[in-house]
GROMACS .gro file of C-alpha atoms in nm:
model
  440
    1MET     CA    1  -1.156   7.710   7.835
    2ILE     CA    2  -1.517   7.606   7.900
    3VAL     CA    3  -1.745   7.376   7.778
    4VAL     CA    4  -2.101   7.457   7.808
    5SER     CA    5  -2.354   7.161   7.756
    6HIS     CA    6  -2.706   7.366   7.728
    7PHE     CA    7  -2.972   7.099   7.702
    8ARG     CA    8  -3.339   7.157   7.598
    9GLN     CA    9  -3.416   6.768   7.692
   10PRO     CA   10  -3.254   6.525   7.912
   11ALA     CA   11  -2.985   6.343   7.709
   12PRO     CA   12  -2.779   6.141   7.935
   13ALA     CA   13  -2.545   5.988   7.673
   14SER     CA   14  -2.474   6.336   7.512
   15LEU     CA   15  -2.390   6.473   7.862
   16ALA     CA   16  -2.140   6.183   7.941
   17ASN     CA   17  -2.006   6.264   7.584
   18HIS     CA   18  -1.928   6.629   7.647
   19ARG     CA   19  -1.804   6.543   7.998
   20GLN     CA   20  -1.554   6.316   7.867
   21TYR     CA   21  -1.400   6.565   7.614
   22ALA     CA   22  -1.399   6.826   7.894
   23ARG     CA   23  -1.215   6.606   8.148
   24LEU     CA   24  -0.964   6.511   7.895
   25TYR     CA   25  -0.826   6.869   7.845
   26SER     CA   26  -0.913   6.952   8.189
   27TYR     CA   27  -1.169   7.231   8.056
   28ARG     CA   28  -1.433   7.372   8.295
   29HIS     CA   29  -1.768   7.199   8.200
   30GLU     CA   30  -2.074   7.385   8.278
   31VAL     CA   31  -2.432   7.205   8.241
   32ILE     CA   32  -2.734   7.399   8.190
   33ASP     CA   33  -3.061   7.223   8.206
   34ALA     CA   34  -3.288   7.428   8.012
   35SER     CA   35  -3.573   7.128   7.996
   36ALA     CA   36  -3.805   7.369   8.215
   37MET     CA   37  -3.756   7.663   7.998
   38PRO     CA   38  -3.993   7.776   7.723
   39GLN     CA   39  -3.924   7.560   7.403
   40VAL     CA   40  -4.114   7.791   7.172
   41MET     CA   41  -3.919   8.062   6.962
   42PRO     CA   42  -3.791   8.308   6.992
   43LEU     CA   43  -3.776   8.225   7.404
   44ARG     CA   44  -3.557   7.911   7.387
   45ALA     CA   45  -3.300   8.089   7.180
   46LEU     CA   46  -3.313   8.400   7.392
   47HIS     CA   47  -3.223   8.156   7.716
   48ARG     CA   48  -2.917   7.990   7.524
   49TYR     CA   49  -2.769   8.341   7.449
   50GLU     CA   50  -2.822   8.488   7.785
   51VAL     CA   51  -2.657   8.206   7.930
   52LEU     CA   52  -2.366   8.208   7.652
   53LEU     CA   53  -2.331   8.610   7.725
   54ASN     CA   54  -2.332   8.520   8.123
   55THR     CA   55  -2.020   8.266   8.064
   56LEU     CA   56  -1.832   8.514   7.844
   57ARG     CA   57  -1.848   8.784   8.093
   58ARG     CA   58  -1.754   8.560   8.392
   59THR     CA   59  -1.450   8.403   8.158
   60PRO     CA   60  -1.104   8.571   8.134
   61PRO     CA   61  -1.037   8.750   7.777
   62GLU     CA   62  -0.935   8.549   7.489
   63GLN     CA   63  -1.058   8.232   7.651
   64LEU     CA   64  -1.274   8.009   7.426
   65VAL     CA   65  -1.621   7.863   7.498
   66LEU     CA   66  -1.761   7.561   7.340
   67LEU     CA   67  -2.126   7.571   7.316
   68LEU     CA   68  -2.304   7.251   7.292
   69SER     CA   69  -2.669   7.136   7.252
   70GLU     CA   70  -2.781   6.796   7.321
   71ASP     CA   71  -2.799   6.731   6.954
   72SER     CA   72  -2.422   6.715   6.959
   73ALA     CA   73  -2.133   6.446   7.038
   74ILE     CA   74  -1.757   6.467   7.014
   75ILE     CA   75  -1.612   6.226   6.774
   76GLU     CA   76  -1.251   6.308   6.771
   77PRO     CA   77  -1.140   6.519   7.066
   78VAL     CA   78  -0.894   6.748   6.929
   79ALA     CA   79  -0.810   7.081   7.174
   80LEU     CA   80  -1.037   7.375   7.089
   81ASP     CA   81  -0.698   7.603   7.038
   82ARG     CA   82  -0.612   7.380   6.743
   83LEU     CA   83  -0.953   7.476   6.541
   84MET     CA   84  -0.963   7.847   6.664
   85ALA     CA   85  -0.607   7.958   6.552
   86GLY     CA   86  -0.641   8.324   6.393
   87ARG     CA   87  -1.038   8.270   6.484
   88ASP     CA   88  -1.262   8.456   6.716
   89THR     CA   89  -1.601   8.240   6.622
   90LEU     CA   90  -1.650   7.918   6.462
   91HIS     CA   91  -2.018   7.880   6.303
   92VAL     CA   92  -2.023   7.560   6.097
   93ARG     CA   93  -2.285   7.504   5.819
   94THR     CA   94  -2.357   7.181   5.705
   95SER     CA   95  -2.485   7.225   5.356
   96SER     CA   96  -2.487   7.492   5.067
   97HIS     CA   97  -2.736   7.682   5.299
   98GLU     CA   98  -2.584   7.989   5.449
   99LEU     CA   99  -2.755   7.945   5.788
  100PRO     CA  100  -2.537   7.722   6.016
  101GLN     CA  101  -2.607   7.427   6.234
  102VAL     CA  102  -2.640   7.556   6.621
  103ASP     CA  103  -2.539   7.237   6.812
  104VAL     CA  104  -2.176   7.306   6.785
  105GLN     CA  105  -2.061   7.658   6.845
  106ILE     CA  106  -1.725   7.816   6.927
  107TRP     CA  107  -1.667   8.167   7.076
  108ARG     CA  108  -1.360   8.350   7.203
  109ASN     CA  109  -1.418   8.605   7.465
  110THR     CA  110  -1.350   8.916   7.318
  111GLU     CA  111  -1.547   9.252   7.292
  112ALA     CA  112  -1.648   9.221   6.972
  113VAL     CA  113  -1.779   8.870   7.022
  114ARG     CA  114  -1.979   8.966   7.337
  115ASP     CA  115  -2.125   9.246   7.101
  116THR     CA  116  -2.227   8.962   6.853
  117VAL     CA  117  -2.369   8.759   7.125
  118LEU     CA  118  -2.582   9.066   7.240
  119ARG     CA  119  -2.713   9.112   6.867
  120LEU     CA  120  -2.850   8.748   6.868
  121ILE     CA  121  -3.002   8.821   7.211
  122LYS     CA  122  -3.158   9.150   7.102
  123LYS     CA  123  -3.311   8.973   6.798
  124SER     CA  124  -3.454   8.703   7.028
  125ARG     CA  125  -3.646   8.954   7.259
  126LEU     CA  126  -4.004   8.955   7.257
  127GLY     CA  127  -4.191   9.241   7.078
  128GLY     CA  128  -3.920   9.296   6.835
  129ASN     CA  129  -4.029   9.406   6.450
  130VAL     CA  130  -3.871   9.073   6.334
  131GLN     CA  131  -3.966   8.710   6.445
  132HIS     CA  132  -3.730   8.446   6.365
  133SER     CA  133  -3.886   8.078   6.321
  134SER     CA  134  -3.582   7.916   6.410
  135GLU     CA  135  -3.235   7.938   6.613
  136ALA     CA  136  -3.039   7.919   6.292
  137ALA     CA  137  -3.192   8.240   6.145
  138LEU     CA  138  -3.063   8.434   6.421
  139PHE     CA  139  -2.718   8.387   6.255
  140ALA     CA  140  -2.809   8.531   5.916
  141GLY     CA  141  -2.530   8.770   5.814
  142LEU     CA  142  -2.254   8.604   6.024
  143GLU     CA  143  -1.964   8.441   5.894
  144THR     CA  144  -1.988   8.077   5.844
  145HIS     CA  145  -1.738   7.773   5.769
  146HIS     CA  146  -1.852   7.509   5.510
  147TYR     CA  147  -1.818   7.158   5.705
  148ARG     CA  148  -1.622   7.018   5.410
  149THR     CA  149  -1.335   7.284   5.446
  150LEU     CA  150  -1.078   7.130   5.680
  151ILE     CA  151  -0.919   7.324   5.961
  152ASP     CA  152  -0.551   7.140   6.019
  153GLY     CA  153  -0.695   6.821   5.842
  154ILE     CA  154  -1.014   6.801   6.088
  155CYS     CA  155  -1.356   6.855   5.974
  156VAL     CA  156  -1.530   7.037   6.256
  157VAL     CA  157  -1.873   6.961   6.231
  158MET     CA  158  -2.021   6.675   6.018
  159PRO     CA  159  -2.414   6.627   6.009
  160THR     CA  160  -2.572   6.297   6.071
  161GLY     CA  161  -2.923   6.170   6.088
  162CYS     CA  162  -3.073   5.822   6.047
  163ASN     CA  163  -3.097   5.870   5.642
  164CYS     CA  164  -2.740   6.046   5.631
  165ASP     CA  165  -2.404   5.875   5.537
  166PRO     CA  166  -2.179   5.855   5.827
  167LEU     CA  167  -1.894   6.001   5.653
  168TRP     CA  168  -1.762   6.119   5.999
  169THR     CA  169  -1.640   5.762   6.055
  170ARG     CA  170  -1.419   5.799   5.753
  171VAL     CA  171  -1.298   6.148   5.779
  172PRO     CA  172  -1.135   6.299   6.064
  173THR     CA  173  -1.422   6.472   6.255
  174PHE     CA  174  -1.440   6.704   6.568
  175ALA     CA  175  -1.805   6.667   6.615
  176ILE     CA  176  -2.132   6.585   6.496
  177SER     CA  177  -2.451   6.768   6.475
  178ILE     CA  178  -2.763   6.540   6.478
  179ASP     CA  179  -3.030   6.662   6.245
  180GLU     CA  180  -3.286   6.503   6.023
  181MET     CA  181  -3.303   6.813   5.812
  182PRO     CA  182  -2.919   6.909   5.761
  183HIS     CA  183  -2.984   7.089   5.428
  184SER     CA  184  -3.250   7.294   5.596
  185PRO     CA  185  -3.110   7.425   5.910
  186GLU     CA  186  -3.453   7.628   5.998
  187GLN     CA  187  -3.650   7.325   5.997
  188LYS     CA  188  -3.415   7.131   6.241
  189SER     CA  189  -3.547   6.788   6.325
  190VAL     CA  190  -3.417   6.540   6.571
  191MET     CA  191  -3.573   6.207   6.700
  192PRO     CA  192  -3.436   6.161   7.067
  193ARG     CA  193  -3.441   5.778   7.083
  194PHE     CA  194  -3.225   5.791   6.775
  195ARG     CA  195  -2.994   6.056   6.915
  196ASN     CA  196  -2.954   5.864   7.254
  197VAL     CA  197  -2.878   5.521   7.079
  198LEU     CA  198  -2.626   5.677   6.858
  199VAL     CA  199  -2.459   5.875   7.108
  200GLU     CA  200  -2.450   5.585   7.344
  201ARG     CA  201  -2.283   5.377   7.056
  202ILE     CA  202  -2.026   5.659   6.996
  203ASN     CA  203  -1.934   5.667   7.387
  204ARG     CA  204  -1.905   5.298   7.389
  205ALA     CA  205  -1.660   5.250   7.061
  206ARG     CA  206  -1.461   5.551   7.214
  207ALA     CA  207  -1.429   5.341   7.545
  208THR     CA  208  -1.351   5.005   7.351
  209GLY     CA  209  -1.167   5.136   7.058
  210LEU     CA  210  -1.394   4.917   6.832
  211PRO     CA  211  -1.543   5.072   6.523
  212ILE     CA  212  -1.894   5.238   6.592
  213PHE     CA  213  -2.098   5.013   6.347
  214SER     CA  214  -1.912   4.703   6.431
  215PHE     CA  215  -2.193   4.425   6.551
  216PRO     CA  216  -2.013   4.102   6.572
  217GLU     CA  217  -2.307   3.927   6.728
  218TYR     CA  218  -2.482   3.955   6.430
  219ALA     CA  219  -2.214   3.821   6.192
  220SER     CA  220  -2.308   3.542   5.951
  221THR     CA  221  -2.270   3.168   6.066
  222PRO     CA  222  -2.111   2.925   5.822
  223ASP     CA  223  -2.460   2.763   5.761
  224VAL     CA  224  -2.613   3.087   5.661
  225GLU     CA  225  -2.315   3.177   5.448
  226THR     CA  226  -2.357   2.867   5.225
  227ALA     CA  227  -2.737   2.806   5.246
  228GLU     CA  228  -2.912   3.027   4.995
  229ARG     CA  229  -3.250   2.928   5.128
  230SER     CA  230  -3.380   2.765   5.475
  231THR     CA  231  -3.714   2.660   5.554
  232TYR     CA  232  -3.791   2.613   5.940
  233ASN     CA  233  -4.094   2.438   6.110
  234PRO     CA  234  -4.227   2.327   5.788
  235GLY     CA  235  -4.606   2.214   5.736
  236ARG     CA  236  -4.753   2.484   5.967
  237SER     CA  237  -5.086   2.653   5.892
  238ILE     CA  238  -4.927   2.988   5.906
  239ALA     CA  239  -4.610   3.084   5.742
  240ILE     CA  240  -4.377   3.384   5.708
  241THR     CA  241  -4.122   3.441   5.437
  242THR     CA  242  -3.878   3.708   5.374
  243LEU     CA  243  -3.587   3.753   5.118
  244TYR     CA  244  -3.257   3.956   5.136
  245THR     CA  245  -2.924   3.954   4.913
  246PRO     CA  246  -2.595   3.962   5.037
  247ASN     CA  247  -2.556   4.336   5.025
  248ILE     CA  248  -2.804   4.390   5.317
  249GLY     CA  249  -2.692   4.111   5.509
  250SER     CA  250  -2.562   4.351   5.798
  251TYR     CA  251  -2.913   4.432   5.889
  252ALA     CA  252  -3.097   4.138   5.729
  253ARG     CA  253  -2.929   3.886   5.956
  254ILE     CA  254  -3.076   4.072   6.260
  255ALA     CA  255  -3.396   4.041   6.118
  256GLU     CA  256  -3.357   3.694   6.015
  257GLY     CA  257  -3.267   3.599   6.388
  258ASN     CA  258  -3.537   3.766   6.534
  259ILE     CA  259  -3.808   3.642   6.311
  260ARG     CA  260  -3.680   3.277   6.341
  261ARG     CA  261  -3.697   3.288   6.731
  262TYR     CA  262  -4.060   3.438   6.678
  263CYS     CA  263  -4.173   3.156   6.450
  264GLU     CA  264  -3.983   2.876   6.666
  265ALA     CA  265  -4.202   3.013   6.998
  266GLN     CA  266  -4.517   3.067   6.819
  267GLY     CA  267  -4.517   2.732   6.601
  268TYR     CA  268  -4.522   2.930   6.226
  269THR     CA  269  -4.319   2.794   5.934
  270LEU     CA  270  -4.055   3.036   5.819
  271TYR     CA  271  -3.893   3.043   5.485
  272VAL     CA  272  -3.546   3.250   5.434
  273HIS     CA  273  -3.431   3.339   5.090
  274ARG     CA  274  -3.072   3.475   5.130
  275ASN     CA  275  -3.046   3.545   4.769
  276ILE     CA  276  -3.275   3.601   4.475
  277PRO     CA  277  -3.444   3.291   4.333
  278HIS     CA  278  -3.314   3.242   4.037
  279GLU     CA  279  -3.553   2.971   3.908
  280ILE     CA  280  -3.787   3.220   3.852
  281GLY     CA  281  -3.641   3.414   3.568
  282LEU     CA  282  -3.676   3.740   3.671
  283ASP     CA  283  -3.374   3.977   3.640
  284ALA     CA  284  -3.454   4.207   3.920
  285THR     CA  285  -3.382   4.298   4.288
  286GLY     CA  286  -3.524   4.113   4.586
  287ASN     CA  287  -3.814   4.328   4.636
  288TRP     CA  288  -3.985   4.257   4.324
  289PHE     CA  289  -4.003   3.877   4.414
  290LYS     CA  290  -4.269   3.953   4.667
  291PRO     CA  291  -4.579   3.800   4.474
  292TRP     CA  292  -4.403   3.510   4.357
  293LEU     CA  293  -4.289   3.398   4.702
  294LEU     CA  294  -4.648   3.495   4.836
  295HIS     CA  295  -4.814   3.280   4.552
  296GLY     CA  296  -4.580   2.993   4.581
  297TYR     CA  297  -4.600   2.917   4.936
  298LEU     CA  298  -5.000   2.984   4.969
  299GLN     CA  299  -4.999   2.635   4.790
  300HIS     CA  300  -4.892   2.512   5.087
  301HIS     CA  301  -5.066   2.697   5.376
  302ASP     CA  302  -5.370   2.870   5.469
  303TRP     CA  303  -5.179   3.211   5.530
  304VAL     CA  304  -4.844   3.347   5.444
  305VAL     CA  305  -4.714   3.701   5.546
  306TRP     CA  306  -4.435   3.859   5.373
  307LEU     CA  307  -4.194   4.070   5.581
  308ASP     CA  308  -3.932   4.296   5.441
  309ALA     CA  309  -3.572   4.236   5.572
  310ASP     CA  310  -3.574   4.560   5.779
  311VAL     CA  311  -3.841   4.434   6.001
  312LEU     CA  312  -3.844   4.329   6.362
  313ILE     CA  313  -4.106   4.130   6.603
  314ALA     CA  314  -4.091   4.369   6.877
  315ASN     CA  315  -4.340   4.180   7.095
  316GLN     CA  316  -4.243   3.788   7.050
  317GLN     CA  317  -4.527   3.676   7.274
  318GLN     CA  318  -4.816   3.811   7.066
  319LYS     CA  319  -4.958   3.575   6.817
  320LEU     CA  320  -5.077   3.634   6.467
  321GLU     CA  321  -5.380   3.455   6.461
  322PRO     CA  322  -5.586   3.745   6.624
  323LEU     CA  323  -5.491   3.978   6.332
  324LEU     CA  324  -5.584   3.745   6.078
  325GLU     CA  325  -5.923   3.627   6.201
  326GLY     CA  326  -6.213   3.736   5.989
  327ARG     CA  327  -5.985   3.871   5.699
  328ASP     CA  328  -5.851   3.750   5.352
  329TRP     CA  329  -5.561   3.971   5.379
  330LEU     CA  330  -5.340   4.187   5.603
  331LEU     CA  331  -5.212   4.542   5.504
  332ALA     CA  332  -5.135   4.833   5.715
  333HIS     CA  333  -5.119   5.217   5.639
  334ASP     CA  334  -4.786   5.368   5.497
  335VAL     CA  335  -4.626   5.660   5.656
  336GLY     CA  336  -4.651   5.858   5.302
  337GLN     CA  337  -4.929   5.899   5.054
  338TRP     CA  338  -4.959   5.527   4.962
  339PRO     CA  339  -5.286   5.333   5.076
  340PHE     CA  340  -5.064   5.074   5.237
  341ASN     CA  341  -4.689   4.985   5.276
  342ALA     CA  342  -4.605   4.679   5.117
  343GLY     CA  343  -4.312   4.604   5.347
  344ILE     CA  344  -4.557   4.383   5.551
  345VAL     CA  345  -4.830   4.214   5.379
  346GLY     CA  346  -5.001   3.881   5.400
  347PHE     CA  347  -5.284   3.682   5.248
  348ARG     CA  348  -5.531   3.383   5.298
  349ARG     CA  349  -5.529   3.117   5.031
  350THR     CA  350  -5.818   3.195   4.852
  351ALA     CA  351  -5.927   3.200   4.461
  352ARG     CA  352  -5.931   3.570   4.458
  353THR     CA  353  -5.619   3.625   4.601
  354ASP     CA  354  -5.455   3.359   4.356
  355VAL     CA  355  -5.589   3.554   4.044
  356MET     CA  356  -5.463   3.884   4.215
  357LEU     CA  357  -5.079   3.729   4.268
  358ARG     CA  358  -5.112   3.622   3.930
  359ASP     CA  359  -5.167   3.924   3.739
  360LEU     CA  360  -4.933   4.099   3.936
  361MET     CA  361  -4.669   3.869   3.848
  362ALA     CA  362  -4.761   3.911   3.486
  363VAL     CA  363  -4.727   4.290   3.512
  364ILE     CA  364  -4.410   4.297   3.685
  365ALA     CA  365  -4.266   4.023   3.430
  366LYS     CA  366  -4.325   4.282   3.156
  367LEU     CA  367  -4.164   4.564   3.302
  368PRO     CA  368  -3.856   4.713   3.121
  369ASP     CA  369  -3.647   4.770   3.426
  370THR     CA  370  -3.670   4.607   3.758
  371SER     CA  371  -3.316   4.644   3.860
  372SER     CA  372  -3.359   4.856   4.178
  373VAL     CA  373  -3.580   4.902   4.453
  374TYR     CA  374  -3.758   5.203   4.355
  375VAL     CA  375  -3.728   5.193   3.962
  376ASP     CA  376  -4.063   5.211   3.792
  377ASN     CA  377  -4.234   5.358   4.129
  378GLY     CA  378  -4.114   5.018   4.302
  379ASP     CA  379  -4.297   4.715   4.384
  380GLN     CA  380  -4.534   4.890   4.616
  381PHE     CA  381  -4.684   5.115   4.334
  382HIS     CA  382  -4.766   4.791   4.117
  383PHE     CA  383  -4.893   4.620   4.427
  384ILE     CA  384  -5.147   4.873   4.491
  385ASN     CA  385  -5.260   4.878   4.128
  386ALA     CA  386  -5.316   4.477   4.148
  387MET     CA  387  -5.517   4.520   4.463
  388LYS     CA  388  -5.715   4.777   4.312
  389LYS     CA  389  -5.788   4.592   4.005
  390ALA     CA  390  -5.911   4.290   4.220
  391GLU     CA  391  -6.127   4.526   4.383
  392MET     CA  392  -5.937   4.406   4.725
  393LEU     CA  393  -5.869   4.776   4.801
  394ARG     CA  394  -6.077   4.924   5.081
  395ASP     CA  395  -5.995   5.147   5.369
  396ASP     CA  396  -6.171   4.938   5.605
  397THR     CA  397  -5.963   4.646   5.542
  398ILE     CA  398  -5.645   4.838   5.609
  399SER     CA  399  -5.514   4.818   5.942
  400ASP     CA  400  -5.352   5.125   6.132
  401MET     CA  401  -4.979   5.142   6.169
  402VAL     CA  402  -5.003   5.135   6.548
  403GLY     CA  403  -5.115   4.771   6.555
  404ILE     CA  404  -4.884   4.601   6.264
  405ASN     CA  405  -4.623   4.767   6.032
  406THR     CA  406  -4.532   5.028   6.283
  407PRO     CA  407  -4.245   5.280   6.122
  408TRP     CA  408  -3.966   5.271   6.390
  409VAL     CA  409  -3.986   5.630   6.480
  410PHE     CA  410  -4.330   5.555   6.628
  411ARG     CA  411  -4.214   5.217   6.790
  412ARG     CA  412  -4.361   5.202   7.160
  413PRO     CA  413  -4.293   4.934   7.444
  414ASP     CA  414  -4.602   4.761   7.338
  415SER     CA  415  -4.537   4.762   6.940
  416PHE     CA  416  -4.579   4.434   6.764
  417ILE     CA  417  -4.400   4.451   6.391
  418VAL     CA  418  -4.173   4.735   6.349
  419HIS     CA  419  -4.031   4.832   6.020
  420TYR     CA  420  -3.696   5.045   6.013
  421TYR     CA  421  -3.748   5.209   5.663
  422GLY     CA  422  -3.633   5.520   5.536
  423MET     CA  423  -3.247   5.460   5.707
  424TRP     CA  424  -2.900   5.450   5.591
  425ASN     CA  425  -2.776   5.128   5.617
  426GLU     CA  426  -2.539   5.192   5.913
  427MET     CA  427  -2.831   5.352   6.092
  428ARG     CA  428  -3.055   5.103   6.032
  429VAL     CA  429  -2.811   4.815   6.150
  430LEU     CA  430  -2.779   5.044   6.471
  431MET     CA  431  -3.124   5.073   6.563
  432MET     CA  432  -3.220   4.732   6.464
  433ALA     CA  433  -2.937   4.570   6.670
  434HIS     CA  434  -3.034   4.796   6.969
  435ASP     CA  435  -3.391   4.734   6.958
  436ASP     CA  436  -3.350   4.340   6.912
  437ALA     CA  437  -3.115   4.332   7.194
  438LEU     CA  438  -3.383   4.473   7.427
  439LEU     CA  439  -3.608   4.183   7.368
  440PRO     CA  440  -3.624   3.900   7.626
   0.00000   0.00000   0.00000
């Protein structure tokens, strides 16, 4: 048996994962560093399948070859022959799409299999009549296995990504394919930082026996469990406020601790709400209370900045004052089509802001449904409309997302305030816990 790790990018955690699996069964492990190879199609696929053919031709008949990319990790290390009984190839598709993922492939060394690999090579050669835009497209017409169909009680390959339910933690699973587009294998996309953090966590869990998404260092403390709200450093000119409900406490507690350390270091007031403020009388999820909290706390401070519960202060030494100087509101670009992202907003106490927030509260109070984050287009839609109505929305007053409200996928070592949106809860906890632990 041979395990081939064919990597187009350096991925130490993935390599360690593959190596550990190969050692467990005394499989030969071959590592192919393809990072210096051309990364454009079809050449990147051509190199991989030339390597595979070379490996098969050097292998005794009927031996199995497990071909892995850097975007794969072994979860439950079962033996290959358990998965390959009565099979010569195993190509797993991770959606209703007929094309398979390409991160985990199993091949048996037979003449027919070598012929199949040779056909993949011929499809990848330059100058052919058909140009394939993706590696997955090379497998069109080959037999595939749907990932939800278990083999001997095992899911062979489960898809995962930053916004995918990690079902592989609850269903016995041999390996995962990391892909942000699992339902469209021809558009495979991976964020290397996410992959590396995830696989490091998987490796740590296998070594310790602890659950992958267990973070006891961020468990709730008795004072937090009983306090519906807390105020820290009262009476300062600048205040930060945030709100979360118990259902998102797993990551919100990471944000709370992070923001509290920042406010204590920089001398800002912090208001933390750990449930919805029932005295407002709004039957809604937490995000809809934003204008009420901003308006209420602006009566006591020169500036109030709202931070969503999935936000971290990545640079604890950077002060807010340089960002606030010379402006009356603090907004930053959204990663999508919205003019700004309402996860981080700040306002100076002015009559104009007071009117805008009062109007926004009146609009939200009349909405027929505020029972979830995105119902009726979400609070961001109404926040934008309120800013437009008040003539407070101009492109030249909206900050870029490099300076503030940086999406986590764009996080750099010098980023200031990072927003972890667009993620499955477990993955959000994973990345927030990792990044918070890096801070001094």
